[in-house]
mmCIF file of C-alpha atoms in Angstrom:
data_model
loop_
_atom_site.group_PDB
_atom_site.id
_atom_site.type_symbol
_atom_site.label_atom_id
_atom_site.label_comp_id
_atom_site.label_asym_id
_atom_site.label_seq_id
_atom_site.Cartn_x
_atom_site.Cartn_y
_atom_site.Cartn_z
ATOM 1 C CA MET A 1 21.172 -14.751 -18.904
ATOM 2 C CA PRO A 2 21.415 -17.842 -16.844
ATOM 3 C CA PHE A 3 22.243 -17.330 -13.013
ATOM 4 C CA THR A 4 23.883 -20.166 -11.252
ATOM 5 C CA LEU A 5 25.255 -20.672 -7.575
ATOM 6 C CA PRO A 6 28.238 -22.772 -6.723
ATOM 7 C CA PRO A 7 27.269 -26.189 -5.157
ATOM 8 C CA ASP A 8 26.585 -25.954 -1.436
ATOM 9 C CA ALA A 9 26.950 -22.244 -1.474
ATOM 10 C CA ASN A 10 26.737 -20.379 1.940
ATOM 11 C CA GLY A 11 26.900 -16.702 2.024
ATOM 12 C CA ILE A 12 25.530 -13.128 1.201
ATOM 13 C CA LEU A 13 25.555 -12.361 -2.482
ATOM 14 C CA PRO A 14 28.066 -9.527 -3.395
ATOM 15 C CA ASP A 15 27.430 -6.600 -5.821
ATOM 16 C CA ARG A 16 28.465 -8.472 -9.020
ATOM 17 C CA MET A 17 25.995 -11.315 -8.211
ATOM 18 C CA ILE A 18 23.322 -8.918 -7.590
ATOM 19 C CA ALA A 19 23.953 -7.439 -11.112
ATOM 20 C CA ALA A 20 23.919 -10.865 -12.546
ATOM 21 C CA MET A 21 20.586 -11.557 -10.712
ATOM 22 C CA ALA A 22 19.032 -8.578 -12.490
ATOM 23 C CA ASP A 23 20.509 -9.776 -15.905
ATOM 24 C CA ALA A 24 18.911 -13.312 -15.378
ATOM 25 C CA GLY A 25 15.405 -11.701 -14.627
ATOM 26 C CA LEU A 26 15.599 -12.651 -10.875
ATOM 27 C CA ILE A 27 15.270 -8.976 -9.887
ATOM 28 C CA LEU A 28 12.893 -6.910 -12.126
ATOM 29 C CA PRO A 29 13.364 -3.228 -11.904
ATOM 30 C CA GLU A 30 10.721 -1.007 -13.528
ATOM 31 C CA TYR A 31 13.662 1.146 -14.833
ATOM 32 C CA PRO A 32 17.322 0.516 -15.108
ATOM 33 C CA PHE A 33 19.422 0.619 -11.871
ATOM 34 C CA VAL A 34 20.831 4.131 -11.222
ATOM 35 C CA GLU A 35 24.592 4.850 -10.100
ATOM 36 C CA SER A 36 25.447 3.352 -6.736
ATOM 37 C CA GLN A 37 22.069 1.566 -6.342
ATOM 38 C CA ILE A 38 24.137 -1.711 -6.050
ATOM 39 C CA GLN A 39 26.025 -1.609 -2.796
ATOM 40 C CA PRO A 40 28.705 -4.031 -1.930
ATOM 41 C CA ALA A 41 26.428 -6.612 -0.182
ATOM 42 C CA SER A 42 22.909 -5.077 -1.036
ATOM 43 C CA LEU A 43 20.654 -3.528 -3.455
ATOM 44 C CA ASP A 44 18.769 -0.103 -2.673
ATOM 45 C CA LEU A 45 15.101 -0.176 -3.370
ATOM 46 C CA ARG A 46 13.337 2.663 -5.083
ATOM 47 C CA LEU A 47 10.002 4.216 -4.391
ATOM 48 C CA GLY A 48 7.204 4.081 -7.090
ATOM 49 C CA ASN A 49 5.173 6.954 -8.138
ATOM 50 C CA ILE A 50 2.270 6.627 -5.685
ATOM 51 C CA ALA A 51 1.993 6.529 -1.939
ATOM 52 C CA TYR A 52 -1.268 5.342 -0.216
ATOM 53 C CA ARG A 53 -2.104 6.540 3.292
ATOM 54 C CA VAL A 54 -3.525 3.589 5.074
ATOM 55 C CA ARG A 55 -5.645 3.363 8.429
ATOM 56 C CA ALA A 56 -2.936 1.149 10.095
ATOM 57 C CA SER A 57 0.061 -1.015 9.532
ATOM 58 C CA PHE A 58 -0.588 -4.589 8.440
ATOM 59 C CA LEU A 59 0.855 -7.852 7.122
ATOM 60 C CA PRO A 60 -1.007 -9.562 4.284
ATOM 61 C CA GLY A 61 -0.496 -13.277 5.567
ATOM 62 C CA PRO A 62 -0.666 -16.271 3.522
ATOM 63 C CA GLY A 63 -2.990 -16.279 0.481
ATOM 64 C CA ALA A 64 -3.432 -12.413 0.460
ATOM 65 C CA THR A 65 -1.751 -9.692 -1.580
ATOM 66 C CA VAL A 66 -0.503 -6.257 -0.257
ATOM 67 C CA ALA A 67 -2.719 -4.699 -3.119
ATOM 68 C CA GLU A 68 -5.685 -6.340 -1.770
ATOM 69 C CA ARG A 69 -5.049 -5.013 1.901
ATOM 70 C CA ILE A 70 -4.368 -1.587 0.403
ATOM 71 C CA ASP A 71 -7.883 -1.617 -1.239
ATOM 72 C CA GLU A 72 -9.339 -2.357 2.124
ATOM 73 C CA LEU A 73 -7.471 0.222 4.177
ATOM 74 C CA LYS A 74 -6.342 3.013 2.232
ATOM 75 C CA LEU A 75 -7.637 6.606 3.048
ATOM 76 C CA HIS A 76 -6.216 8.424 -0.008
ATOM 77 C CA GLU A 77 -3.662 8.384 -2.617
ATOM 78 C CA ILE A 78 -0.547 10.730 -2.951
ATOM 79 C CA ASP A 79 1.320 11.234 -6.225
ATOM 80 C CA LEU A 80 5.010 11.143 -5.753
ATOM 81 C CA SER A 81 5.942 11.951 -9.287
ATOM 82 C CA ASP A 82 6.925 15.388 -8.502
ATOM 83 C CA GLY A 83 7.592 14.894 -4.883
ATOM 84 C CA ALA A 84 5.208 14.979 -1.788
ATOM 85 C CA VAL A 85 5.365 15.398 1.869
ATOM 86 C CA LEU A 86 4.698 12.399 4.149
ATOM 87 C CA GLU A 87 3.463 13.640 7.602
ATOM 88 C CA THR A 88 4.635 12.355 10.969
ATOM 89 C CA ASN A 89 2.887 9.447 12.649
ATOM 90 C CA CYS A 90 0.920 8.508 9.647
ATOM 91 C CA VAL A 91 1.322 5.089 7.811
ATOM 92 C CA TYR A 92 2.048 5.042 4.121
ATOM 93 C CA ILE A 93 2.434 2.012 1.582
ATOM 94 C CA VAL A 94 4.361 2.772 -1.485
ATOM 95 C CA PRO A 95 5.018 0.148 -4.371
ATOM 96 C CA LEU A 96 8.583 -0.226 -5.193
ATOM 97 C CA LEU A 97 10.288 -0.149 -8.516
ATOM 98 C CA GLU A 98 11.818 -3.380 -7.952
ATOM 99 C CA SER A 99 10.153 -6.816 -7.873
ATOM 100 C CA LEU A 100 11.570 -10.295 -7.420
ATOM 101 C CA ALA A 101 11.517 -13.662 -9.106
ATOM 102 C CA LEU A 102 13.710 -15.605 -6.576
ATOM 103 C CA PRO A 103 15.054 -19.086 -7.116
ATOM 104 C CA PRO A 104 14.482 -21.723 -4.482
ATOM 105 C CA GLN A 105 18.078 -21.271 -3.060
ATOM 106 C CA ILE A 106 17.868 -17.607 -2.500
ATOM 107 C CA VAL A 107 16.152 -15.612 0.379
ATOM 108 C CA ALA A 108 16.137 -11.904 0.763
ATOM 109 C CA ALA A 109 16.009 -9.671 3.806
ATOM 110 C CA ALA A 110 15.574 -5.912 3.996
ATOM 111 C CA ASN A 111 16.452 -3.073 6.244
ATOM 112 C CA PRO A 112 16.266 0.863 6.276
ATOM 113 C CA LYS A 113 19.256 2.631 4.798
ATOM 114 C CA SER A 114 21.631 4.295 7.331
ATOM 115 C CA SER A 115 20.381 7.794 6.326
ATOM 116 C CA THR A 116 16.706 6.705 6.824
ATOM 117 C CA GLY A 117 17.259 5.475 10.285
ATOM 118 C CA ARG A 118 19.000 8.535 11.334
ATOM 119 C CA LEU A 119 16.145 10.687 10.238
ATOM 120 C CA ASP A 120 13.745 8.520 12.414
ATOM 121 C CA VAL A 121 11.777 7.367 9.402
ATOM 122 C CA PHE A 122 10.429 3.850 10.262
ATOM 123 C CA THR A 123 10.256 1.979 7.152
ATOM 124 C CA ARG A 124 9.837 -1.757 6.537
ATOM 125 C CA VAL A 125 9.503 -4.010 3.254
ATOM 126 C CA ILE A 126 6.359 -6.106 2.617
ATOM 127 C CA ALA A 127 5.791 -8.855 0.114
ATOM 128 C CA ASP A 128 2.643 -10.713 -0.783
ATOM 129 C CA GLY A 129 1.619 -13.527 1.404
ATOM 130 C CA THR A 130 4.179 -12.884 3.997
ATOM 131 C CA ARG A 131 3.881 -13.173 8.009
ATOM 132 C CA ARG A 132 6.946 -10.998 8.677
ATOM 133 C CA PHE A 133 8.190 -7.626 7.815
ATOM 134 C CA ASP A 134 11.523 -7.311 5.673
ATOM 135 C CA MET A 135 11.805 -10.989 5.045
ATOM 136 C CA ILE A 136 11.243 -12.397 1.587
ATOM 137 C CA GLY A 137 11.112 -16.210 1.348
ATOM 138 C CA ALA A 138 13.042 -18.336 -1.194
ATOM 139 C CA GLY A 139 11.258 -18.756 -4.489
ATOM 140 C CA TYR A 140 9.174 -15.668 -4.086
ATOM 141 C CA HIS A 141 7.778 -14.167 -7.253
ATOM 142 C CA GLY A 142 5.979 -10.882 -6.844
ATOM 143 C CA PRO A 143 6.031 -7.096 -6.121
ATOM 144 C CA LEU A 144 7.468 -5.232 -3.103
ATOM 145 C CA TYR A 145 6.101 -2.475 -1.038
ATOM 146 C CA ALA A 146 7.558 -0.015 1.526
ATOM 147 C CA GLU A 147 5.682 0.728 4.652
ATOM 148 C CA ILE A 148 6.646 4.231 5.714
ATOM 149 C CA SER A 149 5.953 6.217 8.995
ATOM 150 C CA PRO A 150 8.027 9.283 9.640
ATOM 151 C CA LYS A 151 8.303 9.585 13.473
ATOM 152 C CA THR A 152 9.957 12.872 14.113
ATOM 153 C CA PHE A 153 10.439 14.964 10.797
ATOM 154 C CA PRO A 154 7.996 15.244 7.954
ATOM 155 C CA VAL A 155 9.950 14.062 4.971
ATOM 156 C CA LEU A 156 9.583 15.062 1.160
ATOM 157 C CA LEU A 157 9.945 11.906 -0.962
ATOM 158 C CA ARG A 158 9.551 11.460 -4.659
ATOM 159 C CA GLU A 159 9.533 8.525 -7.313
ATOM 160 C CA GLY A 160 13.118 7.039 -7.086
ATOM 161 C CA SER A 161 13.865 8.002 -3.627
ATOM 162 C CA ARG A 162 15.701 5.073 -1.748
ATOM 163 C CA LEU A 163 14.803 4.434 1.696
ATOM 164 C CA SER A 164 15.455 0.821 2.054
ATOM 165 C CA GLN A 165 17.985 -1.863 0.952
ATOM 166 C CA VAL A 166 17.750 -5.607 0.414
ATOM 167 C CA ARG A 167 20.424 -8.339 1.029
ATOM 168 C CA PHE A 168 20.262 -11.856 -0.801
ATOM 169 C CA ARG A 169 21.686 -14.895 0.848
ATOM 170 C CA THR A 170 21.820 -18.643 0.289
ATOM 171 C CA GLY A 171 22.437 -21.236 2.977
ATOM 172 C CA ASP A 172 23.577 -20.494 6.511
ATOM 173 C CA ALA A 173 25.949 -17.582 6.463
ATOM 174 C CA ILE A 174 26.065 -16.597 10.098
ATOM 175 C CA LEU A 175 29.421 -17.106 11.885
ATOM 176 C CA ASN A 176 29.271 -19.629 14.784
ATOM 177 C CA ALA A 177 31.096 -18.846 18.127
ATOM 178 C CA ASP A 178 34.513 -20.536 17.091
ATOM 179 C CA GLU A 179 34.499 -18.696 13.671
ATOM 180 C CA LEU A 180 33.816 -15.286 15.267
ATOM 181 C CA ASP A 181 36.446 -15.823 17.776
ATOM 182 C CA ALA A 182 38.998 -16.673 15.069
ATOM 183 C CA LEU A 183 37.847 -13.802 12.866
ATOM 184 C CA HIS A 184 38.355 -11.342 15.756
ATOM 185 C CA GLY A 185 41.622 -12.784 16.562
ATOM 186 C CA ALA A 186 42.822 -12.307 13.020
ATOM 187 C CA GLU A 187 41.198 -8.846 12.196
ATOM 188 C CA ARG A 188 40.292 -7.291 15.656
ATOM 189 C CA LEU A 189 36.673 -6.471 14.728
ATOM 190 C CA VAL A 190 36.453 -3.899 17.639
ATOM 191 C CA ASP A 191 39.160 -1.770 19.250
ATOM 192 C CA ILE A 192 39.153 -3.112 22.818
ATOM 193 C CA ASP A 193 41.111 -5.932 24.329
ATOM 194 C CA ASP A 194 38.200 -7.723 26.252
ATOM 195 C CA ALA A 195 35.529 -8.003 23.497
ATOM 196 C CA ASP A 196 32.213 -9.705 24.483
ATOM 197 C CA LEU A 197 31.797 -12.107 21.381
ATOM 198 C CA ALA A 198 28.806 -14.180 22.917
ATOM 199 C CA ASN A 199 26.037 -14.351 20.319
ATOM 200 C CA GLY A 200 27.724 -11.534 18.108
ATOM 201 C CA VAL A 201 29.948 -8.666 18.851
ATOM 202 C CA ALA A 202 28.664 -6.604 21.735
ATOM 203 C CA LEU A 203 28.445 -2.939 21.243
ATOM 204 C CA SER A 204 28.125 -0.457 24.091
ATOM 205 C CA VAL A 205 27.134 3.188 24.302
ATOM 206 C CA ASP A 206 29.733 6.029 24.633
ATOM 207 C CA LEU A 207 28.422 8.746 27.034
ATOM 208 C CA SER A 208 31.915 9.929 28.108
ATOM 209 C CA GLY A 209 32.018 12.966 25.656
ATOM 210 C CA GLU A 210 35.830 12.404 25.507
ATOM 211 C CA ASN A 211 35.869 11.953 21.720
ATOM 212 C CA THR A 212 33.239 14.363 20.843
ATOM 213 C CA SER A 213 34.308 17.794 22.332
ATOM 214 C CA GLY A 214 32.120 17.050 25.647
ATOM 215 C CA PHE A 215 28.899 16.090 24.190
ATOM 216 C CA VAL A 216 27.487 12.590 23.582
ATOM 217 C CA GLY A 217 24.717 12.912 21.026
ATOM 218 C CA TYR A 218 21.831 14.596 19.536
ATOM 219 C CA ARG A 219 18.007 14.792 20.510
ATOM 220 C CA ALA A 220 15.549 15.518 17.773
ATOM 221 C CA LYS A 221 13.697 18.766 18.069
ATOM 222 C CA ARG A 222 9.810 18.635 17.675
ATOM 223 C CA HIS A 223 7.733 20.782 15.177
ATOM 224 C CA THR A 224 10.613 21.227 12.588
ATOM 225 C CA GLY A 225 10.577 21.964 8.819
ATOM 226 C CA VAL A 226 10.328 19.340 6.151
ATOM 227 C CA VAL A 227 13.550 17.219 5.328
ATOM 228 C CA ASP A 228 13.933 16.411 1.620
ATOM 229 C CA ILE A 229 15.251 12.848 1.669
ATOM 230 C CA ASP A 230 17.317 13.363 -1.491
ATOM 231 C CA ARG A 231 18.897 16.619 -0.492
ATOM 232 C CA ARG A 232 22.440 16.274 0.777
ATOM 233 C CA GLY A 233 23.946 18.897 3.204
ATOM 234 C CA GLY A 234 20.904 21.034 2.775
ATOM 235 C CA TYR A 235 19.877 21.764 6.571
ATOM 236 C CA ALA A 236 21.454 23.557 9.581
ATOM 237 C CA VAL A 237 21.912 21.112 12.455
ATOM 238 C CA ASP A 238 20.568 23.500 15.071
ATOM 239 C CA GLU A 239 17.264 23.879 13.358
ATOM 240 C CA PHE A 240 16.527 20.098 13.780
ATOM 241 C CA TRP A 241 18.717 18.802 16.609
ATOM 242 C CA GLU A 242 19.799 19.648 20.131
ATOM 243 C CA PRO A 243 23.317 18.593 21.306
ATOM 244 C CA ILE A 244 23.380 16.598 24.530
ATOM 245 C CA PRO A 245 26.292 17.369 26.876
ATOM 246 C CA ALA A 246 28.120 14.738 28.690
ATOM 247 C CA ARG A 247 27.203 14.354 32.330
ATOM 248 C CA PRO A 248 29.884 13.852 35.216
ATOM 249 C CA ASP A 249 28.417 10.453 35.958
ATOM 250 C CA GLY A 250 28.377 9.203 32.321
ATOM 251 C CA SER A 251 24.472 8.795 32.291
ATOM 252 C CA LEU A 252 21.701 9.769 30.017
ATOM 253 C CA ILE A 253 17.890 9.595 30.787
ATOM 254 C CA LEU A 254 15.968 8.755 27.653
ATOM 255 C CA ASP A 255 12.473 10.596 27.709
ATOM 256 C CA PRO A 256 9.717 8.448 26.354
ATOM 257 C CA GLY A 257 8.741 9.326 22.761
ATOM 258 C CA GLU A 258 12.036 11.308 22.064
ATOM 259 C CA PHE A 259 14.564 10.255 19.371
ATOM 260 C CA TYR A 260 18.308 10.311 20.063
ATOM 261 C CA ILE A 261 21.433 9.864 17.951
ATOM 262 C CA LEU A 262 24.245 8.426 20.018
ATOM 263 C CA ALA A 263 27.439 6.357 19.120
ATOM 264 C CA SER A 264 29.051 3.277 20.141
ATOM 265 C CA LYS A 265 32.069 3.296 22.498
ATOM 266 C CA GLU A 266 33.787 0.664 20.352
ATOM 267 C CA ALA A 267 35.150 1.223 16.782
ATOM 268 C CA VAL A 268 33.984 -1.441 14.646
ATOM 269 C CA GLN A 269 35.380 -2.955 11.329
ATOM 270 C CA VAL A 270 33.898 -5.298 8.775
ATOM 271 C CA PRO A 271 36.564 -7.182 6.861
ATOM 272 C CA PRO A 272 36.084 -7.438 2.930
ATOM 273 C CA ASP A 273 34.954 -11.154 2.958
ATOM 274 C CA TYR A 274 32.152 -10.497 5.727
ATOM 275 C CA ALA A 275 29.035 -8.408 6.313
ATOM 276 C CA ALA A 276 27.457 -7.622 9.421
ATOM 277 C CA GLU A 277 24.022 -6.638 10.792
ATOM 278 C CA MET A 278 22.856 -5.220 14.132
ATOM 279 C CA VAL A 279 20.548 -7.872 15.766
ATOM 280 C CA PRO A 280 16.968 -6.712 16.660
ATOM 281 C CA PHE A 281 16.189 -4.838 20.134
ATOM 282 C CA ASP A 282 16.621 -7.410 23.138
ATOM 283 C CA PRO A 283 13.938 -6.552 25.630
ATOM 284 C CA LEU A 284 16.140 -7.936 28.256
ATOM 285 C CA VAL A 285 18.466 -5.095 28.158
ATOM 286 C CA GLY A 286 15.964 -2.314 28.690
ATOM 287 C CA GLU A 287 12.830 -0.494 27.576
ATOM 288 C CA PHE A 288 14.402 1.116 24.317
ATOM 289 C CA ARG A 289 14.893 0.516 20.801
ATOM 290 C CA VAL A 290 18.354 0.717 19.221
ATOM 291 C CA HIS A 291 19.257 0.973 15.504
ATOM 292 C CA TYR A 292 16.502 0.980 13.024
ATOM 293 C CA ALA A 293 18.972 0.448 10.088
ATOM 294 C CA GLY A 294 21.015 -2.629 10.759
ATOM 295 C CA PHE A 295 23.325 -3.526 7.774
ATOM 296 C CA PHE A 296 26.973 -3.081 7.898
ATOM 297 C CA ASP A 297 28.677 -3.707 4.420
ATOM 298 C CA PRO A 298 32.030 -5.324 3.781
ATOM 299 C CA GLY A 299 34.720 -2.870 4.283
ATOM 300 C CA PHE A 300 32.929 -0.676 6.823
ATOM 301 C CA GLY A 301 35.508 0.965 9.037
ATOM 302 C CA TYR A 302 38.122 -1.304 7.460
ATOM 303 C CA ALA A 303 41.620 0.274 7.015
ATOM 304 C CA GLY A 304 41.993 -1.110 3.329
ATOM 305 C CA ALA A 305 38.774 0.691 2.385
ATOM 306 C CA GLY A 306 39.689 4.042 3.932
ATOM 307 C CA GLY A 307 38.500 3.451 7.487
ATOM 308 C CA GLN A 308 40.390 3.023 10.858
ATOM 309 C CA GLY A 309 37.533 1.507 12.599
ATOM 310 C CA ALA A 310 34.019 3.278 12.727
ATOM 311 C CA ARG A 311 31.662 3.893 15.570
ATOM 312 C CA ALA A 312 28.300 2.367 15.118
ATOM 313 C CA VAL A 313 25.781 5.276 15.222
ATOM 314 C CA LEU A 314 22.934 4.250 17.309
ATOM 315 C CA GLU A 315 19.241 5.407 16.472
ATOM 316 C CA VAL A 316 17.621 5.412 20.076
ATOM 317 C CA ARG A 317 14.111 5.699 21.067
ATOM 318 C CA SER A 318 12.821 5.118 24.422
ATOM 319 C CA ARG A 319 9.472 3.202 25.074
ATOM 320 C CA GLU A 320 6.866 3.807 27.423
ATOM 321 C CA VAL A 321 8.890 4.874 30.566
ATOM 322 C CA PRO A 322 12.088 6.925 31.053
ATOM 323 C CA PHE A 323 15.063 4.831 31.092
ATOM 324 C CA ILE A 324 18.725 5.537 32.315
ATOM 325 C CA LEU A 325 21.547 4.490 29.939
ATOM 326 C CA GLU A 326 24.975 4.263 31.457
ATOM 327 C CA HIS A 327 28.371 4.820 29.669
ATOM 328 C CA GLY A 328 29.682 1.565 28.438
ATOM 329 C CA GLN A 329 26.232 -0.268 28.855
ATOM 330 C CA ILE A 330 25.711 -2.890 26.115
ATOM 331 C CA VAL A 331 23.044 -1.819 23.641
ATOM 332 C CA GLY A 332 23.220 -4.220 20.655
ATOM 333 C CA ARG A 333 25.314 -6.844 18.937
ATOM 334 C CA LEU A 334 26.749 -7.198 15.618
ATOM 335 C CA VAL A 335 26.196 -10.636 13.913
ATOM 336 C CA TYR A 336 28.737 -11.244 11.332
ATOM 337 C CA GLU A 337 28.122 -13.368 8.102
ATOM 338 C CA LYS A 338 30.235 -14.745 5.239
ATOM 339 C CA MET A 339 30.102 -13.167 1.853
ATOM 340 C CA LEU A 340 29.616 -15.604 -0.916
ATOM 341 C CA SER A 341 32.601 -13.905 -2.459
ATOM 342 C CA ARG A 342 34.425 -10.677 -2.109
ATOM 343 C CA PRO A 343 32.579 -7.557 -3.391
ATOM 344 C CA HIS A 344 33.914 -5.713 -6.328
ATOM 345 C CA SER A 345 33.775 -2.528 -4.299
ATOM 346 C CA LEU A 346 34.033 -2.235 -0.602
ATOM 347 C CA TYR A 347 32.046 0.224 1.514
ATOM 348 C CA GLY A 348 33.670 3.583 1.115
ATOM 349 C CA GLN A 349 35.352 2.937 -2.232
ATOM 350 C CA ARG A 350 33.889 4.812 -5.261
ATOM 351 C CA ILE A 351 30.197 4.409 -4.159
ATOM 352 C CA GLY A 352 29.928 7.638 -2.345
ATOM 353 C CA SER A 353 29.630 6.110 1.128
ATOM 354 C CA ASN A 354 28.932 9.001 3.742
ATOM 355 C CA TYR A 355 29.757 7.283 6.929
ATOM 356 C CA GLN A 356 33.083 5.634 6.376
ATOM 357 C CA ALA A 357 35.542 6.265 9.386
ATOM 358 C CA GLN A 358 32.713 7.842 11.187
ATOM 359 C CA GLY A 359 32.390 9.020 14.774
ATOM 360 C CA LEU A 360 29.069 10.541 16.092
ATOM 361 C CA LYS A 361 27.591 11.564 12.860
ATOM 362 C CA LEU A 362 24.104 12.909 11.783
ATOM 363 C CA SER A 363 22.632 11.844 8.515
ATOM 364 C CA LYS A 364 23.922 13.316 5.312
ATOM 365 C CA HIS A 365 21.187 15.811 5.086
ATOM 366 C CA PHE A 366 22.741 18.062 7.661
ATOM 367 C CA ARG A 367 25.556 20.529 7.346
ATOM 368 C CA VAL A 368 28.421 20.013 9.797
#
């Protein structure tokens, strides 16, 4: 089927246009899409049936393919057909079941799914000839691969498991300062009166414990059992996580190498005609990384989609030195982008979204 874009189109492609791309042969799945694979503003990507343990992470660079680099760097192969465990702090490359044949007007960007980030599974998408992770240029024709490195828990994966998602966009969709200010005035994107809208909506960390029965987050335990990435509600929280009580001074010392789940002080919403993304770690705010999984779909926290504002869950890892976080400290910014058109389904509506109207919340794998 032919696929056409409106003249001078600017925006992120919604669910029905993603389906139309597949019908037109611009997305080439090895098997038909499964239920809920197409999200309001993104497509979940599925793992293939083999994982390659490699010596190190890499980018292929211009003129080289990922398959060629795998042949140079692989240590052994792992069959994922019936499931296999990927160990912590090892690097694996897995061919994905979806490949692309993008037209010259469309670029793609990938990100870990929310549940992937909350398990501290570091994953990025690689394409042939690229110099950047998670970025697929306009006109790209070829396969996609996932680089996977579990950092805290060993994980059980299988063919068809979904760790990453990809967005498709055309033109320049990011709201400028005036557009963002107008949208906040109309929709109140965060539930505070003095919102910081410079270069995106600022989000700060909640270390008060006021909304969470006196604790502020979780720290991952070491030397735990395996987490099955496709098992929902299958694990007791206390076997994998330590709750962090609030301190009287509203601070938290991040220990190097430890992984934390925290929440934003602000409740966020994403109106139906927009999508948002947490911008990458800014080295000017401290020696830590916040939020592996950065996509916020249309309808996230939105009252019309069953939300009343939702806290952004923060996946936090300190780097080389201990670092003190303070209650209300800005830790990231949400950049808002226009949708090319309103999605057929919003986040939280009929697609089994696990985090609508969330507060501080672990991934769907843990019983609460």
